[in-house]
Short mmCIF file of C-alpha atoms in Angstrom, two decimals:
data_model
loop_
_atom_site.label_atom_id
_atom_site.label_comp_id
_atom_site.label_asym_id
_atom_site.label_seq_id
_atom_site.Cartn_x
_atom_site.Cartn_y
_atom_site.Cartn_z
CA MET A 15 -117.01 107.53 -93.19
CA THR A 16 -115.42 104.05 -93.34
CA PHE A 17 -116.64 103.63 -96.92
CA LYS A 18 -115.11 106.91 -98.00
CA ILE A 19 -111.71 106.09 -96.55
CA ARG A 20 -111.59 102.56 -97.95
CA PHE A 21 -112.55 103.69 -101.43
CA LEU A 22 -110.63 106.93 -101.53
CA LEU A 23 -107.20 105.65 -100.54
CA PRO A 24 -106.80 102.89 -103.19
CA ILE A 25 -107.79 105.23 -106.04
CA LEU A 26 -105.60 108.00 -104.63
CA PHE A 27 -102.55 105.74 -104.56
CA VAL A 28 -103.24 104.52 -108.09
CA SER A 29 -103.56 108.13 -109.28
CA LEU A 30 -100.35 109.11 -107.53
CA PHE A 31 -98.57 106.15 -109.10
CA ILE A 32 -99.63 106.96 -112.65
CA GLN A 33 -98.78 110.61 -112.10
CA ALA A 34 -95.27 109.53 -111.15
CA GLN A 35 -94.82 107.95 -114.55
CA THR A 36 -94.78 111.41 -116.16
CA LYS A 37 -91.71 112.37 -114.19
CA ASP A 38 -89.08 111.09 -116.61
CA SER A 39 -91.06 110.53 -119.80
CA LEU A 40 -91.54 114.12 -120.93
CA ALA A 41 -88.76 115.84 -122.80
CA VAL A 42 -90.14 119.19 -123.96
CA SER A 43 -90.15 121.88 -121.25
CA THR A 44 -93.37 123.68 -122.34
CA GLN A 45 -96.32 123.32 -124.67
CA THR A 46 -98.56 126.08 -126.02
CA TYR A 47 -102.26 125.78 -126.84
CA THR A 48 -104.34 128.24 -128.85
CA ILE A 49 -107.51 129.10 -126.93
CA ASN A 50 -108.90 131.56 -129.48
CA ASP A 51 -107.64 134.05 -132.05
CA SER A 52 -106.26 136.33 -129.34
CA VAL A 53 -105.25 134.10 -126.42
CA SER A 54 -102.92 131.15 -125.97
CA TYR A 55 -101.98 129.13 -122.87
CA THR A 56 -98.49 127.79 -122.24
CA TYR A 57 -98.02 124.90 -119.82
CA PRO A 58 -94.81 123.67 -118.19
CA LYS A 59 -93.81 120.03 -118.10
CA PRO A 60 -95.80 118.55 -115.19
CA LYS A 61 -93.85 117.32 -112.21
CA PHE A 62 -95.10 114.62 -109.91
CA PHE A 63 -94.50 116.38 -106.58
CA ASP A 64 -96.30 119.55 -107.69
CA LEU A 65 -99.62 118.01 -106.66
CA ILE A 66 -98.34 117.74 -103.08
CA ARG A 67 -95.92 120.62 -102.68
CA TYR A 68 -98.44 123.25 -103.76
CA ILE A 69 -100.99 122.34 -101.06
CA PRO A 70 -99.52 124.88 -98.58
CA SER A 71 -99.61 127.49 -101.36
CA ASP A 72 -103.25 126.69 -102.06
CA LEU A 73 -104.19 127.19 -98.42
CA ALA A 74 -102.07 130.32 -98.09
CA GLY A 75 -103.54 131.64 -101.34
CA PHE A 76 -107.06 131.17 -100.02
CA GLY A 77 -106.14 132.96 -96.80
CA LYS A 78 -104.59 135.81 -98.78
CA PHE A 79 -107.64 136.04 -101.03
CA VAL A 80 -110.12 136.53 -98.19
CA ILE A 81 -108.14 139.38 -96.59
CA GLN A 82 -107.40 141.36 -99.74
CA LYS A 83 -109.40 144.56 -99.98
CA GLU A 84 -110.59 143.93 -103.53
CA ASN A 85 -112.02 140.56 -102.49
CA LEU A 86 -113.93 141.69 -99.43
CA LYS A 87 -117.10 141.86 -101.51
CA TRP A 88 -116.87 138.11 -102.13
CA ASP A 89 -116.25 137.45 -98.43
CA ALA A 90 -119.26 139.60 -97.59
CA LEU A 91 -121.37 137.76 -100.15
CA ALA A 92 -120.42 134.32 -98.80
CA ILE A 93 -120.74 135.21 -95.12
CA GLY A 94 -123.73 137.49 -95.60
CA SER A 95 -125.70 134.91 -97.56
CA THR A 96 -124.81 132.27 -94.97
CA LEU A 97 -126.16 134.43 -92.15
CA ALA A 98 -129.23 135.34 -94.19
CA ILE A 99 -130.09 131.71 -94.94
CA ILE A 100 -129.49 130.19 -91.48
CA PRO A 101 -132.87 131.31 -90.00
CA TYR A 102 -134.66 129.60 -92.91
CA ASP A 103 -132.57 126.41 -93.04
CA GLN A 104 -135.14 124.19 -91.36
CA LYS A 105 -137.98 125.43 -93.57
CA ILE A 106 -135.91 124.96 -96.72
CA LEU A 107 -134.88 121.47 -95.57
CA ASP A 108 -138.47 120.41 -94.87
CA ASP A 109 -139.78 121.76 -98.17
CA SER A 110 -136.90 120.21 -100.12
CA GLY A 111 -137.59 116.84 -98.51
CA LYS A 112 -141.22 116.99 -99.57
CA LEU A 113 -140.24 117.96 -103.11
CA GLY A 114 -137.58 115.25 -103.20
CA GLU A 115 -140.16 112.68 -102.18
CA ARG A 116 -142.59 113.81 -104.88
CA ILE A 117 -140.02 113.59 -107.68
CA GLY A 118 -139.00 110.10 -106.62
CA GLY A 119 -136.60 109.14 -103.86
CA TRP A 120 -134.44 112.26 -103.65
CA ASP A 121 -135.27 112.47 -99.94
CA GLU A 122 -133.77 109.04 -99.27
CA PRO A 123 -130.13 108.20 -98.42
CA SER A 124 -127.91 107.49 -101.43
CA ARG A 125 -127.28 103.80 -102.07
CA TYR A 126 -124.77 101.99 -104.27
CA LYS A 127 -124.15 98.47 -105.52
CA ARG A 128 -120.87 96.81 -104.66
CA ILE A 129 -118.15 95.77 -107.06
CA LEU A 130 -115.31 93.80 -105.47
CA GLY A 131 -116.69 94.79 -102.09
CA ILE A 132 -116.74 98.51 -102.90
CA GLU A 133 -119.96 100.54 -103.16
CA VAL A 134 -119.59 102.21 -106.54
CA ILE A 135 -122.67 101.76 -108.80
CA PRO A 136 -125.49 104.20 -107.91
CA THR A 137 -128.92 102.61 -107.57
CA SER A 138 -130.88 105.74 -108.51
CA ILE A 139 -130.49 109.08 -110.26
CA SER A 140 -130.29 110.91 -106.92
CA SER A 141 -127.54 108.56 -105.74
CA GLY A 142 -125.63 109.26 -108.95
CA VAL A 143 -126.00 113.01 -108.46
CA TYR A 144 -124.71 112.75 -104.88
CA TYR A 145 -121.62 110.99 -106.21
CA PHE A 146 -120.62 114.06 -108.25
CA GLY A 147 -119.37 115.74 -105.09
CA ASN A 148 -117.51 112.70 -103.84
CA GLY A 149 -113.73 112.83 -103.85
CA ASN A 150 -113.67 109.56 -105.77
CA THR A 151 -115.23 111.34 -108.76
CA THR A 152 -112.42 113.90 -108.73
CA LEU A 153 -109.87 111.09 -108.64
CA LEU A 154 -111.56 109.29 -111.52
CA LEU A 155 -111.53 112.52 -113.53
CA SER A 156 -107.85 112.91 -112.71
CA GLY A 157 -107.26 109.44 -114.13
CA PHE A 158 -109.31 110.35 -117.21
CA PHE A 159 -107.20 113.45 -117.94
CA TYR A 160 -104.04 111.46 -117.34
CA ALA A 161 -105.19 108.92 -119.92
CA VAL A 162 -106.05 111.73 -122.36
CA GLY A 163 -102.62 113.23 -121.79
CA LYS A 164 -100.79 110.00 -122.46
CA ILE A 165 -102.90 109.04 -125.46
CA GLY A 166 -102.21 112.53 -126.80
CA LYS A 167 -98.47 111.78 -126.58
CA ASP A 168 -97.74 113.76 -123.43
CA ASP A 169 -100.40 116.45 -123.65
CA TYR A 170 -99.18 118.87 -120.98
CA ARG A 171 -102.53 120.58 -120.55
CA ALA A 172 -104.33 117.32 -119.80
CA LEU A 173 -101.52 116.04 -117.58
CA ASN A 174 -101.40 119.29 -115.59
CA THR A 175 -105.18 119.17 -115.21
CA SER A 176 -104.88 115.63 -113.88
CA SER A 177 -102.31 116.76 -111.32
CA GLU A 178 -104.31 119.82 -110.30
CA LEU A 179 -107.41 117.73 -109.60
CA ILE A 180 -105.59 115.65 -107.01
CA GLU A 181 -103.99 118.78 -105.60
CA VAL A 182 -107.29 120.60 -105.08
CA LEU A 183 -108.94 117.49 -103.65
CA LEU A 184 -106.31 117.39 -100.91
CA SER A 185 -106.24 121.17 -100.39
CA VAL A 186 -110.02 121.48 -100.18
CA GLY A 187 -110.09 118.56 -97.77
CA VAL A 188 -107.69 120.33 -95.40
CA ALA A 189 -109.57 123.65 -95.65
CA THR A 190 -113.07 122.25 -95.13
CA GLN A 191 -112.06 119.86 -92.36
CA THR A 192 -110.39 122.70 -90.50
CA ILE A 193 -113.50 124.89 -90.65
CA LYS A 194 -115.80 121.96 -89.81
CA ARG A 195 -113.83 121.32 -86.64
CA ILE A 196 -114.09 125.00 -85.73
CA SER A 197 -117.80 125.45 -86.43
CA GLY A 198 -119.03 122.12 -85.06
CA ARG A 199 -122.47 122.34 -86.65
CA GLN A 200 -124.84 119.38 -86.55
CA SER A 201 -125.82 117.79 -89.85
CA PRO A 202 -129.58 117.62 -90.48
CA ILE A 203 -129.63 113.87 -89.91
CA ALA A 204 -128.23 114.41 -86.39
CA ALA A 205 -129.98 117.70 -85.56
CA THR A 206 -131.40 118.06 -82.04
CA GLN A 207 -132.99 121.43 -82.84
CA ASP A 208 -134.22 123.35 -85.87
CA GLY A 209 -131.27 124.34 -88.02
CA GLY A 210 -128.93 122.09 -86.05
CA ALA A 211 -127.04 122.88 -82.87
CA TRP A 212 -123.56 124.38 -82.94
CA HIS A 213 -120.71 122.93 -80.86
CA PRO A 214 -117.61 124.96 -81.78
CA PHE A 215 -114.18 123.35 -81.41
CA PRO A 216 -115.25 119.79 -80.57
CA SER A 217 -112.53 117.52 -79.24
CA ILE A 218 -110.81 115.18 -81.68
CA SER A 219 -112.34 112.15 -79.96
CA ALA A 220 -115.85 113.63 -79.98
CA TYR A 221 -115.61 114.55 -83.65
CA GLY A 222 -114.31 111.12 -84.58
CA SER A 223 -116.86 109.16 -82.58
CA ASN A 224 -119.92 111.18 -83.67
CA THR A 225 -118.96 113.01 -86.84
CA PRO A 226 -122.50 113.98 -88.05
CA ASN A 227 -122.91 115.93 -84.83
CA TYR A 228 -120.20 118.39 -85.88
CA ASP A 229 -119.37 118.29 -89.61
CA ALA A 230 -122.11 120.17 -91.52
CA MET A 231 -120.44 123.57 -92.07
CA PRO A 232 -119.08 123.94 -94.73
CA SER A 233 -120.06 121.27 -97.25
CA GLY A 234 -117.03 119.29 -98.33
CA HIS A 235 -118.97 117.84 -101.27
CA ILE A 236 -119.84 121.26 -102.69
CA ALA A 237 -116.33 122.63 -102.11
CA THR A 238 -114.77 119.60 -103.82
CA TYR A 239 -117.22 119.78 -106.71
CA MET A 240 -116.63 123.51 -107.21
CA ALA A 241 -112.85 123.11 -107.14
CA THR A 242 -113.03 120.23 -109.63
CA LEU A 243 -115.28 122.14 -112.01
CA THR A 244 -113.17 125.31 -111.72
CA VAL A 245 -109.94 123.46 -112.54
CA ILE A 246 -111.43 121.87 -115.66
CA ALA A 247 -113.21 125.03 -116.84
CA THR A 248 -110.11 127.18 -116.32
CA ASN A 249 -107.89 124.84 -118.33
CA TYR A 250 -110.42 124.38 -121.15
CA PRO A 251 -112.15 127.77 -121.56
CA GLU A 252 -112.81 127.16 -125.25
CA ILE A 253 -115.22 124.32 -124.38
CA LYS A 254 -118.26 126.44 -123.70
CA TRP A 255 -120.60 123.76 -122.34
CA ILE A 256 -118.42 122.89 -119.31
CA LYS A 257 -119.68 125.73 -117.09
CA PRO A 258 -123.43 125.60 -117.82
CA VAL A 259 -123.53 121.82 -117.56
CA GLY A 260 -121.28 121.88 -114.49
CA TYR A 261 -123.31 124.52 -112.65
CA THR A 262 -126.54 122.70 -113.47
CA LEU A 263 -125.18 119.45 -112.03
CA GLY A 264 -123.86 121.39 -109.02
CA THR A 265 -127.34 122.79 -108.37
CA ALA A 266 -128.79 119.28 -108.54
CA LEU A 267 -126.11 118.09 -106.10
CA ALA A 268 -126.92 120.92 -103.68
CA PHE A 269 -130.64 120.08 -103.80
CA ASN A 270 -129.90 116.37 -103.39
CA MET A 271 -127.99 116.91 -100.16
CA VAL A 272 -130.62 119.19 -98.62
CA SER A 273 -133.56 116.98 -99.56
CA GLY A 274 -131.64 113.94 -98.30
CA LYS A 275 -130.82 115.65 -94.97
CA VAL A 276 -127.07 115.62 -95.56
CA HIS A 277 -126.56 119.41 -95.45
CA TRP A 278 -128.28 122.68 -94.64
CA THR A 279 -128.51 125.22 -97.47
CA SER A 280 -126.38 127.69 -95.50
CA ASP A 281 -123.51 125.18 -95.57
CA TYR A 282 -122.97 126.02 -99.24
CA PRO A 283 -121.84 129.67 -99.71
CA VAL A 284 -118.53 129.35 -97.86
CA ALA A 285 -117.94 125.97 -99.50
CA ILE A 286 -118.42 127.50 -102.95
CA LEU A 287 -115.92 130.25 -102.11
CA ILE A 288 -113.34 127.74 -100.88
CA GLY A 289 -113.69 125.49 -103.90
CA TYR A 290 -113.61 128.29 -106.45
CA VAL A 291 -110.61 130.12 -105.02
CA ILE A 292 -108.50 127.01 -104.48
CA GLY A 293 -109.43 125.60 -107.89
CA LYS A 294 -108.70 128.88 -109.68
CA ASN A 295 -105.35 129.37 -107.96
CA ALA A 296 -104.23 125.81 -108.66
CA ALA A 297 -105.12 126.01 -112.35
CA ASN A 298 -103.74 129.50 -112.98
CA ARG A 299 -100.45 128.63 -111.30
CA ARG A 300 -99.51 126.39 -114.22
CA ILE A 301 -100.85 128.60 -117.02
CA THR A 302 -98.92 131.36 -118.75
CA LYS A 303 -101.40 133.40 -120.77
CA THR A 304 -100.31 135.18 -123.94
CA ILE A 305 -102.56 137.82 -125.47
CA ASN A 306 -101.93 139.17 -128.95
CA PRO A 307 -103.08 142.82 -128.91
CA SER A 308 -103.22 142.97 -132.70
CA ASP A 309 -105.91 140.30 -132.71
CA ILE A 310 -108.12 142.13 -130.26
CA VAL A 311 -110.84 144.10 -131.99
CA PRO A 312 -111.66 147.29 -130.06
CA HIS A 313 -115.15 147.14 -128.68
CA LYS A 314 -117.22 150.07 -129.66
CA THR A 315 -119.95 150.90 -127.19
CA LYS A 316 -123.33 151.08 -128.88
CA TYR A 317 -126.22 152.99 -127.45
CA LYS A 318 -129.86 152.37 -128.17
CA THR A 319 -132.35 155.00 -127.15
CA SER A 320 -136.10 154.49 -126.88
CA TYR A 321 -138.89 156.75 -125.74
CA ASN A 322 -142.19 155.98 -124.09
CA TYR A 323 -145.24 158.01 -123.18
CA ASN A 324 -147.61 157.41 -120.28
CA ARG A 325 -150.37 159.11 -118.41
CA LEU A 326 -150.50 158.97 -114.61
CA TYR A 327 -153.17 160.70 -112.51
CA ASN A 328 -154.18 162.95 -115.43
CA THR A 329 -150.56 163.92 -115.99
CA ASN A 330 -148.76 163.26 -119.28
CA LEU A 331 -145.34 161.67 -118.80
CA MET A 332 -142.50 161.02 -121.23
CA GLY A 333 -139.70 158.58 -120.47
CA MET A 334 -136.44 157.71 -122.18
CA THR A 335 -134.48 154.45 -121.91
CA ILE A 336 -130.82 154.17 -122.90
CA THR A 337 -129.48 150.64 -123.49
CA PHE A 338 -125.75 150.01 -123.96
#
């Protein structure tokens, strides 16, 4: 925990500082980007304090999402899958550890080399994968998009993406830490029973002095990673490889943390929901979508019919399949 705080705060302050430089340097109020022949995105001039002042809106938006009738199916999927996985958590953890050992060190704690006293260079592939869900990665990506925005002579899309990444990092942190302190689930490394014991609503002092005993549910790494990926994918939908590559890396991250006894598999569904909703809301808040109806080609439903013949228990059968 000490490492995370020491590393996170310097980069956060640097990111906040460079974000502040956009405050007075941008003159045009909006910029429009063509996504495809039918859709364009318009972005407002980014403002420094947006990345902080929208945090309450992110949290309120997540709360509103989970209680809306049309979203109950997603709540049920997240909670239902969590409850379905919990009885098998220990078995999945044990099997993942064995597999991680066979493929080479994925069952071991992540380790990093120090630069200027900071652990930053991963010593193995599994350590590098674990770093994808670290908040420092989100901050580094924020700095990358800021640089792209400035090199592109105040590219509003890149600069807004940079701001949104810091915003969701902070918002996801508040959301996951709140739920962690409510659930109080033991991490695998600290588990005193199969699947980890639950100690709901631990005291502040207990949580601070023995964090692994209470902080498994939900996974902050997965929530942060999902929010980061969602922000980038939402702002750059025309770049088709972002989602498949991102989801593949996310799957590797999830496996890494189970095989390394950092998280239980059931810690993930709620984390994914948190990250996706907060990331989507943050990104969409700054996008005005314009759709040109004349460019939309009506989709004509096509049907394909095929027939098949079989014989079952001396009975001739004919079947028909309709594909559309």
